[in-house]
C-alpha cells in the first residue's frame, strides 16, 4: 500500500503523520506516479501550521515532486507508463504514489535527475518568474536577494549573475556566506552581525538596488524598502519569518515612488503554455550549465517531521529533498 505524510490537525512538525493511504486508479485526465523524490519547501510549513489553508483535512503535504508514470486514466494521451515526469501542484507531494492531473505534469529531460526535477518545479520555476517575469533582470541591474543560501536563493543568485546583474545577498552565517558567493553572489551580508541596509548603501555607494527579492518577510521588512532606489521594485514572495505586516501605502511614496508586489507561482503558470515555457527555459538553463542544482540534504519520507524542524531552525542550506522509496 502507498504511504504518505498527512496532517490531521495543523501544528508543529509533530503534526506530520506518516501513514498508509489508498490511491485509487487514476480518473479522467489523471496520471498515477511512482514518486522518486519530493521537494522540501517553506510553503509546506505554511500549510502544516495553518498559515495557508488546506481545502480539507486530513491532507497530504508537499507541492513539488518527480517520479515515473505507472498508469494513466481515460483521456490522457500525452503521457505513458515509464515516462519520467515532475510537477508543481498544491498539496499531495509527500507520498510514495499519487494521482495528479496530467496537465500539471512536465516530462523530465534525460539529463535531469529525479532529485533535480523534484526541487526545480517549485523553487526553479519561482526563480524563473521572479527574474524573467516579475522583474526582468538584465545586465547592469543591482539586485538584493534575501536568504541567498536557501534553495531559492542559490538558484536566484546563479541566474541573476548569469543575466549580468550585480548580486547582493543576505545570509545568517559565514558558512552560508561562502555558499552564496560560490553560487554567484558578488557581495554577501551577514544580517545577524551587520545592518543590511547600511551595508547595501555602502556597497552601492548610495545608489541602492533596482529590485529586492524578499522571501523572508516580517524581519526583513521594512528594511527592504530602504534598499531600493527611487522607482525600484519590492518583491515579497515568502514569509519565512512571518507575514509582512500591513503598512501604509504612503511608505512607497516616502521611499521614492517605489513599486511593490506579492506574487505567487500559481499566477505565473496558470496556463499549460506558461508552465511549459517556464519549464523549458528552466531545464535549458540547467542543461547548458547556467544553473547548478545544489541538493544538500536528503531525508527519508518517514522523517518529514525532522526535515521540517531543520528547515524552520535554519539548519538547511540549498535545496533538500524527501525520498519516498
XYZ file of N, CA and C in Angstrom, residues 13 41 53 66 97 193 202 212 247 297 301:
33
model
N 5.922 20.383 13.799
C 6.378 19.253 12.990
C 5.738 17.926 13.386
N 9.952 22.559 1.132
C 9.793 24.000 0.947
C 9.091 24.638 2.130
N -4.384 27.785 4.171
C -5.468 26.862 4.486
C -5.588 25.751 3.439
N 8.961 14.505 -8.252
C 9.284 13.898 -9.548
C 9.203 12.394 -9.407
N 3.226 7.204 -3.805
C 2.482 7.186 -5.066
C 1.336 8.182 -4.966
N 25.022 40.040 12.013
C 26.160 40.811 12.504
C 26.208 42.227 11.938
N 26.465 51.120 1.485
C 27.919 51.177 1.342
C 28.364 50.494 0.053
N 14.454 44.214 -4.960
C 14.726 43.385 -3.784
C 13.805 42.169 -3.845
N 1.002 47.810 5.977
C 1.717 49.082 6.041
C 1.000 50.111 5.181
N 20.778 18.066 1.127
C 20.278 17.195 2.195
C 19.143 16.341 1.644
N 11.201 9.875 3.581
C 9.864 10.445 3.688
C 9.304 10.317 5.107
